């Protein structure tokens, strides 16, 4: 069974601090996506990483895909209250029933 | 463009009742998906439709049926609701079946008592 494990599950930090959240698997993925979900809304796509070792930046957010394409990280610099939300990673599954696999998410809270 | 829309936003059902969740997208996407989201379990795929006229089971299809009415619309039906189906349901779409970049609707919060 393919699994995407995200850590930590919960993170509460002060505004201005840096943080990293992780998405790990024993399986290889052709691509990984990161989403942010705010309360009462659907997930919103942030980025897709495709190539092993790839780094993508989105303002203060830096996404990295592991060299072996089994893991990914999201680093936020100088976190702001607007970064609060549930961060989900997702990857392509190998079976039709598991077409897209989602991790259970990291719930991030930024204190002003 | 509205993107992906879902109705209703909230619903309360009694055990054994039936209902249909509606989803529509205006992005001319070929593929559409239904997920449920439960605390601590992320998003789990119920059914998907790779293209108009086709549907396939996902990870948790039991107790649900779907209809791909046309390219825009993909509905999810609960024939006899059970408390275990209490969840938040999300519809999503992708450009095609080999794209993994999903666009989600705002969700339907369903409670079955």
PDB file of C-alpha atoms in Angstrom:
ATOM      1  CA  UNK A   1       0.000   0.000   0.000  1.00  0.00           C
ATOM      2  CA  UNK A   2       1.332   3.388  -0.932  1.00  0.00           C
ATOM      3  CA  UNK A   3       1.412   5.910   1.856  1.00  0.00           C
ATOM      4  CA  UNK A   4       2.414   9.523   2.120  1.00  0.00           C
ATOM      5  CA  UNK A   5       3.373  10.417   5.664  1.00  0.00           C
ATOM      6  CA  UNK A   6       3.471  14.056   6.658  1.00  0.00           C
ATOM      7  CA  UNK A   7       5.258  15.462   9.663  1.00  0.00           C
ATOM      8  CA  UNK A   8       4.711  17.101  11.947  1.00  0.00           C
ATOM      9  CA  UNK A   9       0.958  16.656  12.243  1.00  0.00           C
ATOM     10  CA  UNK A  10       0.605  19.968  14.067  1.00  0.00           C
ATOM     11  CA  UNK A  11       2.884  22.981  14.276  1.00  0.00           C
ATOM     12  CA  UNK A  12       2.326  26.241  16.116  1.00  0.00           C
ATOM     13  CA  UNK A  13       4.992  28.908  15.820  1.00  0.00           C
ATOM     14  CA  UNK A  14       5.444  32.639  16.294  1.00  0.00           C
ATOM     15  CA  UNK A  15       5.171  35.058  13.408  1.00  0.00           C
ATOM     16  CA  UNK A  16       8.559  35.659  11.808  1.00  0.00           C
ATOM     17  CA  UNK A  17       9.966  32.200  12.533  1.00  0.00           C
ATOM     18  CA  UNK A  18      11.034  29.703   9.878  1.00  0.00           C
ATOM     19  CA  UNK A  19       9.655  26.191   9.561  1.00  0.00           C
ATOM     20  CA  UNK A  20       9.899  23.046   7.488  1.00  0.00           C
ATOM     21  CA  UNK A  21       7.280  20.358   6.985  1.00  0.00           C
ATOM     22  CA  UNK A  22       7.909  16.997   5.411  1.00  0.00           C
ATOM     23  CA  UNK A  23       6.169  14.527   3.135  1.00  0.00           C
ATOM     24  CA  UNK A  24       7.742  11.053   3.040  1.00  0.00           C
ATOM     25  CA  UNK A  25       7.074   7.753   1.349  1.00  0.00           C
ATOM     26  CA  UNK A  26       8.787   4.481   0.540  1.00  0.00           C
ATOM     27  CA  UNK A  27       7.313   4.691  -2.960  1.00  0.00           C
ATOM     28  CA  UNK A  28       8.591   6.600  -5.965  1.00  0.00           C
ATOM     29  CA  UNK A  29       6.267   9.230  -7.435  1.00  0.00           C
ATOM     30  CA  UNK A  30       6.362  10.751 -10.885  1.00  0.00           C
ATOM     31  CA  UNK A  31       5.267  14.043  -9.316  1.00  0.00           C
ATOM     32  CA  UNK A  32       4.183  15.486  -6.005  1.00  0.00           C
ATOM     33  CA  UNK A  33       1.768  18.316  -5.402  1.00  0.00           C
ATOM     34  CA  UNK A  34       1.428  20.592  -2.371  1.00  0.00           C
ATOM     35  CA  UNK A  35      -1.912  22.110  -1.412  1.00  0.00           C
ATOM     36  CA  UNK A  36      -3.037  24.543   1.298  1.00  0.00           C
ATOM     37  CA  UNK A  37      -6.494  24.228   2.788  1.00  0.00           C
ATOM     38  CA  UNK A  38      -8.160  26.887   4.926  1.00  0.00           C
ATOM     39  CA  UNK A  39     -11.077  26.100   7.268  1.00  0.00           C
ATOM     40  CA  UNK A  40     -14.352  25.581   5.421  1.00  0.00           C
ATOM     41  CA  UNK A  41     -12.734  25.586   1.991  1.00  0.00           C
ATOM     42  CA  UNK A  42     -11.306  23.115  -0.484  1.00  0.00           C
ATOM     43  CA  UNK A  43      -7.560  22.574  -0.950  1.00  0.00           C
ATOM     44  CA  UNK A  44      -5.799  25.011  -3.255  1.00  0.00           C
ATOM     45  CA  UNK A  45      -2.872  23.867  -5.376  1.00  0.00           C
ATOM     46  CA  UNK A  46       0.418  25.578  -4.470  1.00  0.00           C
ATOM     47  CA  UNK A  47       2.989  23.769  -6.594  1.00  0.00           C
ATOM     48  CA  UNK A  48       3.892  20.612  -8.500  1.00  0.00           C
ATOM     49  CA  UNK A  49       7.403  19.127  -8.380  1.00  0.00           C
ATOM     50  CA  UNK A  50       8.384  16.642 -11.037  1.00  0.00           C
ATOM     51  CA  UNK A  51      12.162  16.191 -11.268  1.00  0.00           C
ATOM     52  CA  UNK A  52      14.263  14.567  -8.541  1.00  0.00           C
ATOM     53  CA  UNK A  53      16.146  17.285  -6.649  1.00  0.00           C
ATOM     54  CA  UNK A  54      13.913  20.032  -8.030  1.00  0.00           C
ATOM     55  CA  UNK A  55      13.495  23.191  -5.962  1.00  0.00           C
ATOM     56  CA  UNK A  56      10.621  25.607  -6.549  1.00  0.00           C
ATOM     57  CA  UNK A  57      10.015  28.911  -4.803  1.00  0.00           C
ATOM     58  CA  UNK A  58       6.714  30.648  -4.277  1.00  0.00           C
ATOM     59  CA  UNK A  59       7.456  33.933  -2.497  1.00  0.00           C
ATOM     60  CA  UNK A  60       8.484  32.835   1.047  1.00  0.00           C
ATOM     61  CA  UNK A  61       7.683  29.160   0.391  1.00  0.00           C
ATOM     62  CA  UNK A  62      10.377  26.801  -0.909  1.00  0.00           C
ATOM     63  CA  UNK A  63       9.452  23.323  -2.111  1.00  0.00           C
ATOM     64  CA  UNK A  64      11.960  20.547  -2.717  1.00  0.00           C
ATOM     65  CA  UNK A  65      11.524  17.124  -4.294  1.00  0.00           C
ATOM     66  CA  UNK A  66      13.898  14.448  -3.034  1.00  0.00           C
ATOM     67  CA  UNK A  67      16.557  13.112  -5.387  1.00  0.00           C
ATOM     68  CA  UNK A  68      14.900   9.660  -5.379  1.00  0.00           C
ATOM     69  CA  UNK A  69      11.422  11.198  -5.853  1.00  0.00           C
ATOM     70  CA  UNK A  70      10.166   9.551  -2.647  1.00  0.00           C
ATOM     71  CA  UNK A  71       9.907  12.613  -0.437  1.00  0.00           C
ATOM     72  CA  UNK A  72       9.380  16.342  -0.449  1.00  0.00           C
ATOM     73  CA  UNK A  73       9.707  19.263   1.918  1.00  0.00           C
ATOM     74  CA  UNK A  74       8.093  22.661   2.275  1.00  0.00           C
ATOM     75  CA  UNK A  75      10.089  25.422   3.950  1.00  0.00           C
ATOM     76  CA  UNK A  76       8.464  28.694   4.958  1.00  0.00           C
ATOM     77  CA  UNK A  77      10.654  31.688   5.729  1.00  0.00           C
ATOM     78  CA  UNK A  78       9.450  34.384   8.113  1.00  0.00           C
ATOM     79  CA  UNK A  79       6.025  32.835   8.643  1.00  0.00           C
ATOM     80  CA  UNK A  80       3.010  35.138   8.698  1.00  0.00           C
ATOM     81  CA  UNK A  81      -0.498  34.626  10.121  1.00  0.00           C
ATOM     82  CA  UNK A  82      -1.769  34.292   6.530  1.00  0.00           C
ATOM     83  CA  UNK A  83       0.257  31.090   6.200  1.00  0.00           C
ATOM     84  CA  UNK A  84      -2.031  29.387   8.721  1.00  0.00           C
ATOM     85  CA  UNK A  85      -3.792  26.352   7.283  1.00  0.00           C
ATOM     86  CA  UNK A  86      -3.635  22.649   6.545  1.00  0.00           C
ATOM     87  CA  UNK A  87      -0.803  21.727   4.180  1.00  0.00           C
ATOM     88  CA  UNK A  88      -1.353  18.570   2.146  1.00  0.00           C
ATOM     89  CA  UNK A  89       0.993  16.713  -0.144  1.00  0.00           C
ATOM     90  CA  UNK A  90      -0.289  14.400  -2.880  1.00  0.00           C
ATOM     91  CA  UNK A  91       1.274  12.007  -5.361  1.00  0.00           C
ATOM     92  CA  UNK A  92       0.237   9.753  -8.200  1.00  0.00           C
ATOM     93  CA  UNK A  93      -0.864   6.293  -7.120  1.00  0.00           C
ATOM     94  CA  UNK A  94       0.011   3.085  -8.928  1.00  0.00           C
ATOM     95  CA  UNK A  95      -3.485   1.613  -9.078  1.00  0.00           C
ATOM     96  CA  UNK A  96      -6.721   2.908 -10.508  1.00  0.00           C
ATOM     97  CA  UNK A  97      -8.327   2.769  -7.049  1.00  0.00           C
ATOM     98  CA  UNK A  98      -5.544   4.866  -5.595  1.00  0.00           C
ATOM     99  CA  UNK A  99      -5.189   7.224  -8.498  1.00  0.00           C
ATOM    100  CA  UNK A 100      -3.996  10.106  -6.365  1.00  0.00           C
ATOM    101  CA  UNK A 101      -2.659   9.584  -2.848  1.00  0.00           C
ATOM    102  CA  UNK A 102      -2.930  12.330  -0.227  1.00  0.00           C
ATOM    103  CA  UNK A 103      -1.004  12.655   2.986  1.00  0.00           C
ATOM    104  CA  UNK A 104      -2.988  13.376   6.153  1.00  0.00           C
ATOM    105  CA  UNK A 105      -1.589  16.881   6.328  1.00  0.00           C
ATOM    106  CA  UNK A 106       0.286  19.275   8.592  1.00  0.00           C
ATOM    107  CA  UNK A 107      -1.880  21.749  10.438  1.00  0.00           C
ATOM    108  CA  UNK A 108       0.072  24.982  10.757  1.00  0.00           C
ATOM    109  CA  UNK A 109      -0.809  27.826  13.102  1.00  0.00           C
ATOM    110  CA  UNK A 110       1.110  31.101  13.078  1.00  0.00           C
ATOM    111  CA  UNK A 111       0.708  33.236  16.201  1.00  0.00           C
ATOM    112  CA  UNK A 112       0.883  37.018  15.730  1.00  0.00           C
TER     113      UNK A 112
ATOM    114  CA  UNK B   1     -14.908  31.636 -14.042  1.00  0.00           C
ATOM    115  CA  UNK B   2     -16.418  30.001 -10.975  1.00  0.00           C
ATOM    116  CA  UNK B   3     -14.047  27.008 -11.122  1.00  0.00           C
ATOM    117  CA  UNK B   4     -15.582  24.029  -9.308  1.00  0.00           C
ATOM    118  CA  UNK B   5     -18.927  24.525  -7.591  1.00  0.00           C
ATOM    119  CA  UNK B   6     -20.701  22.164  -5.196  1.00  0.00           C
ATOM    120  CA  UNK B   7     -24.191  22.068  -3.760  1.00  0.00           C
ATOM    121  CA  UNK B   8     -25.367  21.913  -1.078  1.00  0.00           C
ATOM    122  CA  UNK B   9     -22.842  23.447   1.330  1.00  0.00           C
ATOM    123  CA  UNK B  10     -24.325  21.680   4.362  1.00  0.00           C
ATOM    124  CA  UNK B  11     -26.713  18.755   4.751  1.00  0.00           C
ATOM    125  CA  UNK B  12     -28.119  16.754   7.643  1.00  0.00           C
ATOM    126  CA  UNK B  13     -29.647  13.356   6.888  1.00  0.00           C
ATOM    127  CA  UNK B  14     -31.239  10.653   8.968  1.00  0.00           C
ATOM    128  CA  UNK B  15     -29.922   7.111   8.662  1.00  0.00           C
ATOM    129  CA  UNK B  16     -31.434   5.451   5.596  1.00  0.00           C
ATOM    130  CA  UNK B  17     -32.253   8.646   3.716  1.00  0.00           C
ATOM    131  CA  UNK B  18     -30.843   9.273   0.266  1.00  0.00           C
ATOM    132  CA  UNK B  19     -29.390  12.352  -1.345  1.00  0.00           C
ATOM    133  CA  UNK B  20     -27.326  13.522  -4.295  1.00  0.00           C
ATOM    134  CA  UNK B  21     -24.370  15.880  -4.061  1.00  0.00           C
ATOM    135  CA  UNK B  22     -23.927  18.029  -7.150  1.00  0.00           C
ATOM    136  CA  UNK B  23     -20.664  19.204  -8.687  1.00  0.00           C
ATOM    137  CA  UNK B  24     -19.960  21.304 -11.767  1.00  0.00           C
ATOM    138  CA  UNK B  25     -16.804  22.757 -13.308  1.00  0.00           C
ATOM    139  CA  UNK B  26     -16.439  25.435 -15.953  1.00  0.00           C
ATOM    140  CA  UNK B  27     -12.765  24.894 -16.810  1.00  0.00           C
ATOM    141  CA  UNK B  28     -13.429  22.448 -19.662  1.00  0.00           C
ATOM    142  CA  UNK B  29     -11.626  19.740 -17.696  1.00  0.00           C
ATOM    143  CA  UNK B  30     -11.961  16.150 -18.787  1.00  0.00           C
ATOM    144  CA  UNK B  31     -11.520  14.392 -15.433  1.00  0.00           C
ATOM    145  CA  UNK B  32     -13.510  14.782 -12.241  1.00  0.00           C
ATOM    146  CA  UNK B  33     -13.215  13.259  -8.752  1.00  0.00           C
ATOM    147  CA  UNK B  34     -15.121  12.820  -5.521  1.00  0.00           C
ATOM    148  CA  UNK B  35     -13.266  12.671  -2.185  1.00  0.00           C
ATOM    149  CA  UNK B  36     -14.224  12.475   1.438  1.00  0.00           C
ATOM    150  CA  UNK B  37     -12.161  14.124   4.141  1.00  0.00           C
ATOM    151  CA  UNK B  38     -12.230  12.837   7.695  1.00  0.00           C
ATOM    152  CA  UNK B  39     -10.149  14.117  10.629  1.00  0.00           C
ATOM    153  CA  UNK B  40      -6.629  12.684  10.623  1.00  0.00           C
ATOM    154  CA  UNK B  41      -7.203  10.713   7.420  1.00  0.00           C
ATOM    155  CA  UNK B  42      -6.539  13.193   4.684  1.00  0.00           C
ATOM    156  CA  UNK B  43      -8.535  12.957   1.463  1.00  0.00           C
ATOM    157  CA  UNK B  44      -9.734   9.578   0.255  1.00  0.00           C
ATOM    158  CA  UNK B  45     -10.913   8.992  -3.301  1.00  0.00           C
ATOM    159  CA  UNK B  46     -14.469   7.673  -3.603  1.00  0.00           C
ATOM    160  CA  UNK B  47     -14.999   7.621  -7.381  1.00  0.00           C
ATOM    161  CA  UNK B  48     -13.553   9.370 -10.369  1.00  0.00           C
ATOM    162  CA  UNK B  49     -14.407   9.959 -14.002  1.00  0.00           C
ATOM    163  CA  UNK B  50     -11.436  10.058 -16.347  1.00  0.00           C
ATOM    164  CA  UNK B  51     -13.593  11.423 -19.157  1.00  0.00           C
ATOM    165  CA  UNK B  52     -17.228  11.974 -20.045  1.00  0.00           C
ATOM    166  CA  UNK B  53     -19.033   8.638 -20.117  1.00  0.00           C
ATOM    167  CA  UNK B  54     -16.617   6.764 -17.850  1.00  0.00           C
ATOM    168  CA  UNK B  55     -16.502   6.246 -14.094  1.00  0.00           C
ATOM    169  CA  UNK B  56     -14.187   4.175 -11.873  1.00  0.00           C
ATOM    170  CA  UNK B  57     -14.075   3.192  -8.242  1.00  0.00           C
ATOM    171  CA  UNK B  58     -11.587   4.773  -5.935  1.00  0.00           C
ATOM    172  CA  UNK B  59     -10.344   3.709  -2.531  1.00  0.00           C
ATOM    173  CA  UNK B  60     -13.676   3.919  -0.642  1.00  0.00           C
ATOM    174  CA  UNK B  61     -16.609   3.425  -3.077  1.00  0.00           C
ATOM    175  CA  UNK B  62     -18.956   1.328  -0.910  1.00  0.00           C
ATOM    176  CA  UNK B  63     -22.286   3.025  -0.226  1.00  0.00           C
ATOM    177  CA  UNK B  64     -21.913   5.531  -3.064  1.00  0.00           C
ATOM    178  CA  UNK B  65     -22.825   5.839  -6.720  1.00  0.00           C
ATOM    179  CA  UNK B  66     -21.817   8.455  -9.263  1.00  0.00           C
ATOM    180  CA  UNK B  67     -23.065   9.859 -12.551  1.00  0.00           C
ATOM    181  CA  UNK B  68     -21.035  11.816 -15.074  1.00  0.00           C
ATOM    182  CA  UNK B  69     -23.976  13.706 -16.494  1.00  0.00           C
ATOM    183  CA  UNK B  70     -21.928  15.582 -19.098  1.00  0.00           C
ATOM    184  CA  UNK B  71     -18.451  17.049 -19.342  1.00  0.00           C
ATOM    185  CA  UNK B  72     -19.242  19.732 -16.750  1.00  0.00           C
ATOM    186  CA  UNK B  73     -21.202  17.796 -14.119  1.00  0.00           C
ATOM    187  CA  UNK B  74     -20.355  14.864 -11.828  1.00  0.00           C
ATOM    188  CA  UNK B  75     -22.806  13.877  -9.096  1.00  0.00           C
ATOM    189  CA  UNK B  76     -22.396  11.651  -6.044  1.00  0.00           C
ATOM    190  CA  UNK B  77     -25.368   9.736  -4.660  1.00  0.00           C
ATOM    191  CA  UNK B  78     -25.839   8.175  -1.248  1.00  0.00           C
ATOM    192  CA  UNK B  79     -28.676   5.664  -1.614  1.00  0.00           C
ATOM    193  CA  UNK B  80     -29.087   4.817   2.081  1.00  0.00           C
ATOM    194  CA  UNK B  81     -27.052   7.101   4.297  1.00  0.00           C
ATOM    195  CA  UNK B  82     -25.204   5.692   7.308  1.00  0.00           C
ATOM    196  CA  UNK B  83     -23.543   7.536  10.234  1.00  0.00           C
ATOM    197  CA  UNK B  84     -20.162   6.332   8.890  1.00  0.00           C
ATOM    198  CA  UNK B  85     -20.760   8.578   5.877  1.00  0.00           C
ATOM    199  CA  UNK B  86     -20.650  11.693   8.036  1.00  0.00           C
ATOM    200  CA  UNK B  87     -17.801  13.614   6.449  1.00  0.00           C
ATOM    201  CA  UNK B  88     -16.827  16.571   4.302  1.00  0.00           C
ATOM    202  CA  UNK B  89     -17.123  15.772   0.597  1.00  0.00           C
ATOM    203  CA  UNK B  90     -15.017  17.468  -2.030  1.00  0.00           C
ATOM    204  CA  UNK B  91     -15.332  17.420  -5.778  1.00  0.00           C
ATOM    205  CA  UNK B  92     -12.250  18.109  -7.874  1.00  0.00           C
ATOM    206  CA  UNK B  93     -11.265  18.247 -11.526  1.00  0.00           C
ATOM    207  CA  UNK B  94      -8.101  17.929 -13.598  1.00  0.00           C
ATOM    208  CA  UNK B  95      -7.365  18.882 -17.172  1.00  0.00           C
ATOM    209  CA  UNK B  96      -7.127  15.223 -18.118  1.00  0.00           C
ATOM    210  CA  UNK B  97      -6.553  11.799 -16.570  1.00  0.00           C
ATOM    211  CA  UNK B  98      -2.749  12.086 -16.621  1.00  0.00           C
ATOM    212  CA  UNK B  99      -2.641  15.477 -14.920  1.00  0.00           C
ATOM    213  CA  UNK B 100      -2.406  15.399 -11.131  1.00  0.00           C
ATOM    214  CA  UNK B 101      -2.994  19.093 -10.520  1.00  0.00           C
ATOM    215  CA  UNK B 102      -6.412  19.157  -8.966  1.00  0.00           C
ATOM    216  CA  UNK B 103      -8.863  22.014  -8.607  1.00  0.00           C
ATOM    217  CA  UNK B 104     -11.252  21.578  -5.717  1.00  0.00           C
ATOM    218  CA  UNK B 105     -14.730  22.802  -4.920  1.00  0.00           C
ATOM    219  CA  UNK B 106     -15.625  24.342  -1.546  1.00  0.00           C
ATOM    220  CA  UNK B 107     -16.981  21.095  -0.107  1.00  0.00           C
ATOM    221  CA  UNK B 108     -20.231  19.732   1.318  1.00  0.00           C
ATOM    222  CA  UNK B 109     -20.395  19.056   5.050  1.00  0.00           C
ATOM    223  CA  UNK B 110     -22.692  16.060   5.555  1.00  0.00           C
ATOM    224  CA  UNK B 111     -23.950  14.810   8.894  1.00  0.00           C
ATOM    225  CA  UNK B 112     -25.881  11.541   9.147  1.00  0.00           C
ATOM    226  CA  UNK B 113     -27.721  11.016  12.434  1.00  0.00           C
TER     227      UNK B 113
END
